[in-house]
Amino acid sequence: MGCKSVMKTGFLCRQWGVLVVLLSLWLPQSFSQQTTSPPPQQKNKLKFRLAGYPRKHNEGRIEVFYNEEWGTICDDDFSTENAHVLCRHLGFISATGWTHSAKYGKGTGKIWLDNVQCRGSEKSITDCKSQGWGNSDCTHDEDAGVVCKDERLPGFVESNVIEQVEENRVEEMRLRPVVSSAKKRMPITEGIVEVKYKDSWAQICDDGWTPKNSHVICGMFGFPQERKANKNFYKRIKKRAAKAKAKIIGSVNRLFAERQQNIYRLHSVACTGNEVHLAVCPLQFYEANATRACEGGMPAVVSCVPGPQFSLGNGQKKKTKSTFRVRLKGGAKIGEGRVEVLKDNEWGTVCDDRWNLLSASVVCRELGFGSAKEALTGARMGQGMGPVHMNEVQCSGQEKSIWNCPYKNVTSEDCQHVEDASVKCNTPYMGYKNSIRLSGGRSRNEGRMEVMTGVDGNGIEQWGLICGEGWGTKEAMVVCRQLGLGFANQGLQETWYWDGSNVTEMVMSGVKCTGNEMSLSYCQHHGSNINCKKTGTRFAAGVICSETASDLILNAPLVQQTVYIEDRPLHMLYCAAEENCLSSSAAKANWPYGHRRLLRFSSQIHNIGRADFRPKAGRHSWLWHECHGHYHSMDIFTHYDILTLNGSKVAEGHKASFCLEDVECQEGIAKRYECANFGEQGITVGCWDLYRHDIDCQWIDITDIKPGNYIFQVVINPNFEVAESDFTNNAMKCNCKYDGHRIWFHNCHIGDAFSEEAEKRFEQYPGQNNKIS
């Protein structure tokens, strides 16, 4: 009889376990199949990983490496508390759920644990109750899985398999500035390196300290490079501190280092410079009772060089000319996104085969950030469009650019955009989120905007409101980014339903952002001259933020392939005229005689983001158009323009979203939106909508245009009515050559698909590469 069959009699189980252990000492051969495996020793540390399919990076079948063999955990008595402990083993902060019955597929090998019962606060799975290692009557049909919250513990070492170390872990760290004035400047680029130890902070002995160690530390704090610190300055402080043991010398407020005695925790740090965290470097811990720590040495000091956008005085107010051949797209925060590289003047993505933290860190440092926190695979930051330029990138970590790393060229069979690589980089702490807050919302992701204006004489923070006039999606994008709440969902001009705060004064108005700023303080506004027509609190600005967002992009090659001219009789254009789809001169035409010359083309609009694109207005407020017999969920969905060389419009059109639906989807993705029978409208992630060239208003009226070279432009969601993760790719442009009878499109591309140099050539010489035969 095993313990599992008598779980209700816990006392009997415990007695049986003791008996088995005692007998196994005397009769190892007879009882070898009934004994519990010993707990893991120092030479046999536990490892954990997620496995199975299909799954995301933070979920899967939980597998444990014990006794030199990988195995699974049975789902009997499994709970969320068990999942919390296991997710922390894996480097995540907690669990959001767990799965049973081998949801992620059946594992192989041993089933190491059964009837696991944790409270949720244990530091290790070995602290939880169970049948013991290797004792289970389960099959792999009962393998347990976990779903972890997608947020990392400080100091995690590797993104999937993490070695469990019971003691002497390096997790939270900080740079402590010595001069008090340096603490007020952000970012903090120099100071004493300290590690969290129990409820306090401890130092690292600098004996044998090298620039490679500093390089790793700077990368952790979001800086691309290190520089030599003035050690003589810190030595003088150490001497002064030694003399001030009994009394305070000088200004207490000026020097932090003189206020506390050093407690050394680490020594003999020997990083190679490629590590993403100090915990990965060879190092040694001082014993807890060490009395003569770091004799002849001093606390390790590091000085870092901030990236261009974090340099003091450069608050993103002025746009610096970009010369990078790599960029990040689709991320909610500064320093994260899909990796895109520039090759032959065209931006493309990187395939995730063999993508790892070393390669990701090269990208991060190249862009002025620190080392990589995560190297993400499987298009976690959305799928790109256009070419895939690189595959199997293998950086050593020393390279200055990803282009210096070995890589393979990509064929269409090798990689698809579902394999686009992404990164999350370490960025400097700037303290931006301390200057604004949200109040009154139903959750932390929404609320009325409040801005800190200062501190009164009693040390109480003073807050004010922002005028809602002109407030929109781009301003909300900046706020959500500044607060670390992801993407903007909506920017609200009225917030009467969130009226619960005692803050009533308008302190900011006329806010206008580009959407790329790191802080609301870098956006244009009226300054101290508040100009707000509606000053009541109900008209204060508010935001709703979201962890994910849609991202619409037009299929540029399809436009180039489908363009043609049609001379359409006026008697077939009454409905189009009613919806303002013709140029203004059409009103003076001799209806129903004559015709209009129409430039027709097809539009295929993809959602490459991480959330469905939905109209802002609900079905109850859609407008019915009797002539065409359909609803409009968005009055203006796209703008169509023909521009001259100097950018002025010579013809324009627009398309209302009478039907947003999933026409086709990528393999494995189901359609969710269909317009038939007054259905829900939208575009699912991984799907696309198609406006065919032969439907009404899918054109520009070019009746009045003279022959010549032009630029044809399409802009999706032009009024930013629906929030997206990226608006820079909403425009598409083509060189256009018109001879009065025929038309040619050339170089059709998404607005941010070319290099700056190629884009200038495109705008300066539109249509020159076309040949009229």
mmCIF file of N, CA and C in Angstrom, residues 408-485:
data_model
loop_
_atom_site.group_PDB
_atom_site.id
_atom_site.type_symbol
_atom_site.label_atom_id
_atom_site.label_comp_id
_atom_site.label_asym_id
_atom_site.label_seq_id
_atom_site.Cartn_x
_atom_site.Cartn_y
_atom_site.Cartn_z
ATOM 1 N N LYS A 408 23.235 34.161 -41.013
ATOM 2 C CA LYS A 408 22.925 33.562 -42.304
ATOM 3 C C LYS A 408 21.879 34.400 -43.021
ATOM 4 N N ASN A 409 22.002 34.471 -44.353
ATOM 5 C CA ASN A 409 20.958 35.097 -45.141
ATOM 6 C C ASN A 409 19.730 34.191 -45.151
ATOM 7 N N VAL A 410 18.585 34.772 -45.394
ATOM 8 C CA VAL A 410 17.327 34.069 -45.227
ATOM 9 C C VAL A 410 16.663 33.819 -46.575
ATOM 10 N N THR A 411 16.134 32.614 -46.723
ATOM 11 C CA THR A 411 15.251 32.337 -47.851
ATOM 12 C C THR A 411 13.825 32.223 -47.315
ATOM 13 N N SER A 412 12.851 32.309 -48.203
ATOM 14 C CA SER A 412 11.455 32.284 -47.773
ATOM 15 C C SER A 412 11.097 30.970 -47.096
ATOM 16 N N GLU A 413 11.866 29.905 -47.401
ATOM 17 C CA GLU A 413 11.593 28.618 -46.764
ATOM 18 C C GLU A 413 12.148 28.565 -45.342
ATOM 19 N N ASP A 414 13.173 29.375 -45.057
ATOM 20 C CA ASP A 414 13.828 29.322 -43.757
ATOM 21 C C ASP A 414 12.967 29.913 -42.646
ATOM 22 N N CYS A 415 12.446 31.108 -42.886
ATOM 23 C CA CYS A 415 11.785 31.856 -41.825
ATOM 24 C C CYS A 415 10.579 32.624 -42.342
ATOM 25 N N GLN A 416 9.572 32.718 -41.498
ATOM 26 C CA GLN A 416 8.418 33.571 -41.738
ATOM 27 C C GLN A 416 8.359 34.604 -40.615
ATOM 28 N N HIS A 417 7.465 35.563 -40.776
ATOM 29 C CA HIS A 417 7.400 36.632 -39.773
ATOM 30 C C HIS A 417 6.855 36.163 -38.425
ATOM 31 N N VAL A 418 6.282 34.969 -38.369
ATOM 32 C CA VAL A 418 5.874 34.437 -37.066
ATOM 33 C C VAL A 418 7.093 34.106 -36.211
ATOM 34 N N GLU A 419 8.283 34.152 -36.803
ATOM 35 C CA GLU A 419 9.522 33.867 -36.078
ATOM 36 C C GLU A 419 10.359 35.125 -35.864
ATOM 37 N N ASP A 420 9.780 36.290 -35.957
ATOM 38 C CA ASP A 420 10.532 37.530 -35.767
ATOM 39 C C ASP A 420 11.066 37.635 -34.339
ATOM 40 N N ALA A 421 12.328 38.021 -34.229
ATOM 41 C CA ALA A 421 12.987 38.150 -32.925
ATOM 42 C C ALA A 421 12.716 39.514 -32.304
ATOM 43 N N SER A 422 12.667 39.543 -30.972
ATOM 44 C CA SER A 422 12.431 40.781 -30.235
ATOM 45 C C SER A 422 13.356 40.849 -29.026
ATOM 46 N N VAL A 423 13.417 42.022 -28.406
ATOM 47 C CA VAL A 423 14.250 42.195 -27.210
ATOM 48 C C VAL A 423 13.542 43.072 -26.190
ATOM 49 N N LYS A 424 13.937 42.884 -24.945
ATOM 50 C CA LYS A 424 13.640 43.837 -23.871
ATOM 51 C C LYS A 424 14.978 44.234 -23.266
ATOM 52 N N CYS A 425 15.302 45.511 -23.341
ATOM 53 C CA CYS A 425 16.603 46.003 -22.883
ATOM 54 C C CYS A 425 16.497 46.628 -21.495
ATOM 55 N N ASN A 426 17.598 46.584 -20.763
ATOM 56 C CA ASN A 426 17.693 47.368 -19.534
ATOM 57 C C ASN A 426 17.812 48.837 -19.890
ATOM 58 N N THR A 427 17.018 49.676 -19.234
ATOM 59 C CA THR A 427 17.065 51.123 -19.460
ATOM 60 C C THR A 427 17.279 51.835 -18.129
ATOM 61 N N PRO A 428 17.883 53.012 -18.149
ATOM 62 C CA PRO A 428 18.149 53.723 -16.891
ATOM 63 C C PRO A 428 16.864 54.131 -16.186
ATOM 64 N N TYR A 429 16.913 54.149 -14.883
ATOM 65 C CA TYR A 429 15.787 54.665 -14.103
ATOM 66 C C TYR A 429 15.804 56.189 -14.187
ATOM 67 N N MET A 430 14.691 56.749 -14.671
ATOM 68 C CA MET A 430 14.625 58.198 -14.851
ATOM 69 C C MET A 430 13.654 58.868 -13.879
ATOM 70 N N GLY A 431 12.869 58.089 -13.175
ATOM 71 C CA GLY A 431 11.927 58.657 -12.206
ATOM 72 C C GLY A 431 10.744 59.362 -12.826
ATOM 73 N N TYR A 432 10.481 59.098 -14.105
ATOM 74 C CA TYR A 432 9.400 59.812 -14.790
ATOM 75 C C TYR A 432 8.029 59.541 -14.173
ATOM 76 N N LYS A 433 7.809 58.297 -13.744
ATOM 77 C CA LYS A 433 6.462 57.945 -13.289
ATOM 78 C C LYS A 433 6.095 58.607 -11.963
ATOM 79 N N ASN A 434 7.062 59.227 -11.291
ATOM 80 C CA ASN A 434 6.760 59.880 -10.018
ATOM 81 C C ASN A 434 6.069 61.225 -10.185
ATOM 82 N N SER A 435 6.110 61.784 -11.402
ATOM 83 C CA SER A 435 5.585 63.143 -11.596
ATOM 84 C C SER A 435 4.146 63.170 -12.086
ATOM 85 N N ILE A 436 3.579 62.023 -12.434
ATOM 86 C CA ILE A 436 2.179 61.971 -12.850
ATOM 87 C C ILE A 436 1.511 60.770 -12.200
ATOM 88 N N ARG A 437 0.183 60.772 -12.181
ATOM 89 C CA ARG A 437 -0.559 59.639 -11.635
ATOM 90 C C ARG A 437 -1.968 59.640 -12.222
ATOM 91 N N LEU A 438 -2.637 58.502 -12.074
ATOM 92 C CA LEU A 438 -4.031 58.362 -12.496
ATOM 93 C C LEU A 438 -4.893 58.211 -11.254
ATOM 94 N N SER A 439 -6.074 58.819 -11.280
ATOM 95 C CA SER A 439 -6.962 58.723 -10.122
ATOM 96 C C SER A 439 -8.392 58.449 -10.590
ATOM 97 N N GLY A 440 -9.134 57.754 -9.739
ATOM 98 C CA GLY A 440 -10.568 57.571 -9.974
ATOM 99 C C GLY A 440 -10.946 56.415 -10.871
ATOM 100 N N GLY A 441 -9.992 55.771 -11.517
ATOM 101 C CA GLY A 441 -10.317 54.709 -12.456
ATOM 102 C C GLY A 441 -10.757 53.424 -11.772
ATOM 103 N N ARG A 442 -11.324 52.530 -12.584
ATOM 104 C CA ARG A 442 -11.762 51.237 -12.060
ATOM 105 C C ARG A 442 -10.590 50.301 -11.819
ATOM 106 N N SER A 443 -9.462 50.567 -12.455
ATOM 107 C CA SER A 443 -8.251 49.765 -12.279
ATOM 108 C C SER A 443 -7.052 50.693 -12.373
ATOM 109 N N ARG A 444 -5.873 50.146 -12.125
ATOM 110 C CA ARG A 444 -4.647 50.956 -12.180
ATOM 111 C C ARG A 444 -4.327 51.401 -13.598
ATOM 112 N N ASN A 445 -4.984 50.841 -14.599
ATOM 113 C CA ASN A 445 -4.690 51.160 -16.003
ATOM 114 C C ASN A 445 -5.521 52.311 -16.554
ATOM 115 N N GLU A 446 -6.333 52.934 -15.737
ATOM 116 C CA GLU A 446 -7.161 54.024 -16.247
ATOM 117 C C GLU A 446 -7.380 55.058 -15.157
ATOM 118 N N GLY A 447 -7.786 56.257 -15.594
ATOM 119 C CA GLY A 447 -8.102 57.294 -14.628
ATOM 120 C C GLY A 447 -7.887 58.685 -15.165
ATOM 121 N N ARG A 448 -8.222 59.639 -14.329
ATOM 122 C CA ARG A 448 -8.021 61.058 -14.654
ATOM 123 C C ARG A 448 -6.555 61.400 -14.444
ATOM 124 N N MET A 449 -6.014 62.192 -15.361
ATOM 125 C CA MET A 449 -4.604 62.572 -15.303
ATOM 126 C C MET A 449 -4.363 63.627 -14.228
ATOM 127 N N GLU A 450 -3.356 63.380 -13.382
ATOM 128 C CA GLU A 450 -2.938 64.373 -12.404
ATOM 129 C C GLU A 450 -1.427 64.555 -12.497
ATOM 130 N N VAL A 451 -0.990 65.811 -12.404
ATOM 131 C CA VAL A 451 0.425 66.168 -12.543
ATOM 132 C C VAL A 451 0.909 66.781 -11.238
ATOM 133 N N MET A 452 2.086 66.333 -10.783
ATOM 134 C CA MET A 452 2.635 66.901 -9.552
ATOM 135 C C MET A 452 3.238 68.271 -9.841
ATOM 136 N N THR A 453 2.845 69.247 -9.042
ATOM 137 C CA THR A 453 3.325 70.621 -9.243
ATOM 138 C C THR A 453 4.384 71.031 -8.237
ATOM 139 N N GLY A 454 4.564 70.257 -7.185
ATOM 140 C CA GLY A 454 5.568 70.598 -6.188
ATOM 141 C C GLY A 454 5.215 70.017 -4.831
ATOM 142 N N VAL A 455 5.928 70.490 -3.800
ATOM 143 C CA VAL A 455 5.724 70.043 -2.425
ATOM 144 C C VAL A 455 5.552 71.274 -1.553
ATOM 145 N N ASP A 456 4.541 71.256 -0.682
ATOM 146 C CA ASP A 456 4.316 72.437 0.166
ATOM 147 C C ASP A 456 5.257 72.419 1.369
ATOM 148 N N GLY A 457 5.088 73.407 2.256
ATOM 149 C CA GLY A 457 5.992 73.553 3.392
ATOM 150 C C GLY A 457 5.957 72.392 4.359
ATOM 151 N N ASN A 458 4.870 71.623 4.331
ATOM 152 C CA ASN A 458 4.751 70.470 5.224
ATOM 153 C C ASN A 458 5.215 69.172 4.578
ATOM 154 N N GLY A 459 5.794 69.305 3.386
ATOM 155 C CA GLY A 459 6.270 68.115 2.696
ATOM 156 C C GLY A 459 5.186 67.330 1.987
ATOM 157 N N ILE A 460 4.007 67.926 1.816
ATOM 158 C CA ILE A 460 2.895 67.237 1.148
ATOM 159 C C ILE A 460 2.920 67.568 -0.333
ATOM 160 N N GLU A 461 2.835 66.536 -1.170
ATOM 161 C CA GLU A 461 2.857 66.732 -2.616
ATOM 162 C C GLU A 461 1.598 67.457 -3.091
ATOM 163 N N GLN A 462 1.800 68.358 -4.048
ATOM 164 C CA GLN A 462 0.695 69.113 -4.632
ATOM 165 C C GLN A 462 0.451 68.633 -6.060
ATOM 166 N N TRP A 463 -0.831 68.413 -6.395
ATOM 167 C CA TRP A 463 -1.181 67.855 -7.692
ATOM 168 C C TRP A 463 -2.207 68.736 -8.394
ATOM 169 N N GLY A 464 -2.207 68.659 -9.725
ATOM 170 C CA GLY A 464 -3.166 69.426 -10.523
ATOM 171 C C GLY A 464 -3.661 68.619 -11.710
ATOM 172 N N LEU A 465 -4.660 69.165 -12.409
ATOM 173 C CA LEU A 465 -5.284 68.486 -13.538
ATOM 174 C C LEU A 465 -4.786 69.036 -14.868
ATOM 175 N N ILE A 466 -5.074 68.293 -15.940
ATOM 176 C CA ILE A 466 -4.724 68.705 -17.291
ATOM 177 C C ILE A 466 -6.009 68.992 -18.053
ATOM 178 N N CYS A 467 -6.042 70.108 -18.742
ATOM 179 C CA CYS A 467 -7.216 70.476 -19.539
ATOM 180 C C CYS A 467 -7.429 69.449 -20.648
ATOM 181 N N GLY A 468 -8.673 68.996 -20.815
ATOM 182 C CA GLY A 468 -8.988 67.964 -21.792
ATOM 183 C C GLY A 468 -9.081 68.435 -23.224
ATOM 184 N N GLU A 469 -9.085 69.744 -23.458
ATOM 185 C CA GLU A 469 -9.215 70.263 -24.825
ATOM 186 C C GLU A 469 -8.001 69.867 -25.663
ATOM 187 N N GLY A 470 -8.243 69.211 -26.799
ATOM 188 C CA GLY A 470 -7.169 68.795 -27.686
ATOM 189 C C GLY A 470 -6.470 67.522 -27.254
ATOM 190 N N TRP A 471 -6.866 66.959 -26.123
ATOM 191 C CA TRP A 471 -6.238 65.738 -25.608
ATOM 192 C C TRP A 471 -6.692 64.547 -26.437
ATOM 193 N N GLY A 472 -5.745 63.669 -26.804
ATOM 194 C CA GLY A 472 -6.110 62.545 -27.658
ATOM 195 C C GLY A 472 -5.202 61.349 -27.483
ATOM 196 N N THR A 473 -5.185 60.500 -28.503
ATOM 197 C CA THR A 473 -4.478 59.217 -28.443
ATOM 198 C C THR A 473 -2.975 59.396 -28.265
ATOM 199 N N LYS A 474 -2.377 60.342 -28.997
ATOM 200 C CA LYS A 474 -0.922 60.508 -28.917
ATOM 201 C C LYS A 474 -0.479 60.947 -27.525
ATOM 202 N N GLU A 475 -1.256 61.809 -26.891
ATOM 203 C CA GLU A 475 -0.924 62.233 -25.538
ATOM 204 C C GLU A 475 -1.072 61.054 -24.564
ATOM 205 N N ALA A 476 -2.122 60.256 -24.783
ATOM 206 C CA ALA A 476 -2.323 59.077 -23.938
ATOM 207 C C ALA A 476 -1.187 58.073 -24.114
ATOM 208 N N MET A 477 -0.637 57.961 -25.330
ATOM 209 C CA MET A 477 0.489 57.056 -25.563
ATOM 210 C C MET A 477 1.669 57.415 -24.678
ATOM 211 N N VAL A 478 1.947 58.693 -24.555
ATOM 212 C CA VAL A 478 3.077 59.148 -23.737
ATOM 213 C C VAL A 478 2.823 58.860 -22.259
ATOM 214 N N VAL A 479 1.594 59.128 -21.807
ATOM 215 C CA VAL A 479 1.259 58.905 -20.396
ATOM 216 C C VAL A 479 1.378 57.429 -20.043
ATOM 217 N N CYS A 480 0.815 56.562 -20.864
ATOM 218 C CA CYS A 480 0.867 55.122 -20.568
ATOM 219 C C CYS A 480 2.307 54.614 -20.571
ATOM 220 N N ARG A 481 3.119 55.125 -21.496
ATOM 221 C CA ARG A 481 4.531 54.731 -21.528
ATOM 222 C C ARG A 481 5.246 55.242 -20.277
ATOM 223 N N GLN A 482 4.983 56.481 -19.890
ATOM 224 C CA GLN A 482 5.652 57.071 -18.738
ATOM 225 C C GLN A 482 5.317 56.331 -17.449
ATOM 226 N N LEU A 483 4.095 55.840 -17.334
ATOM 227 C CA LEU A 483 3.675 55.126 -16.135
ATOM 228 C C LEU A 483 3.986 53.636 -16.193
ATOM 229 N N GLY A 484 4.531 53.181 -17.331
ATOM 230 C CA GLY A 484 4.837 51.770 -17.472
ATOM 231 C C GLY A 484 3.603 50.891 -17.584
ATOM 232 N N LEU A 485 2.529 51.448 -18.147
ATOM 233 C CA LEU A 485 1.262 50.724 -18.232
ATOM 234 C C LEU A 485 0.973 50.218 -19.636
#
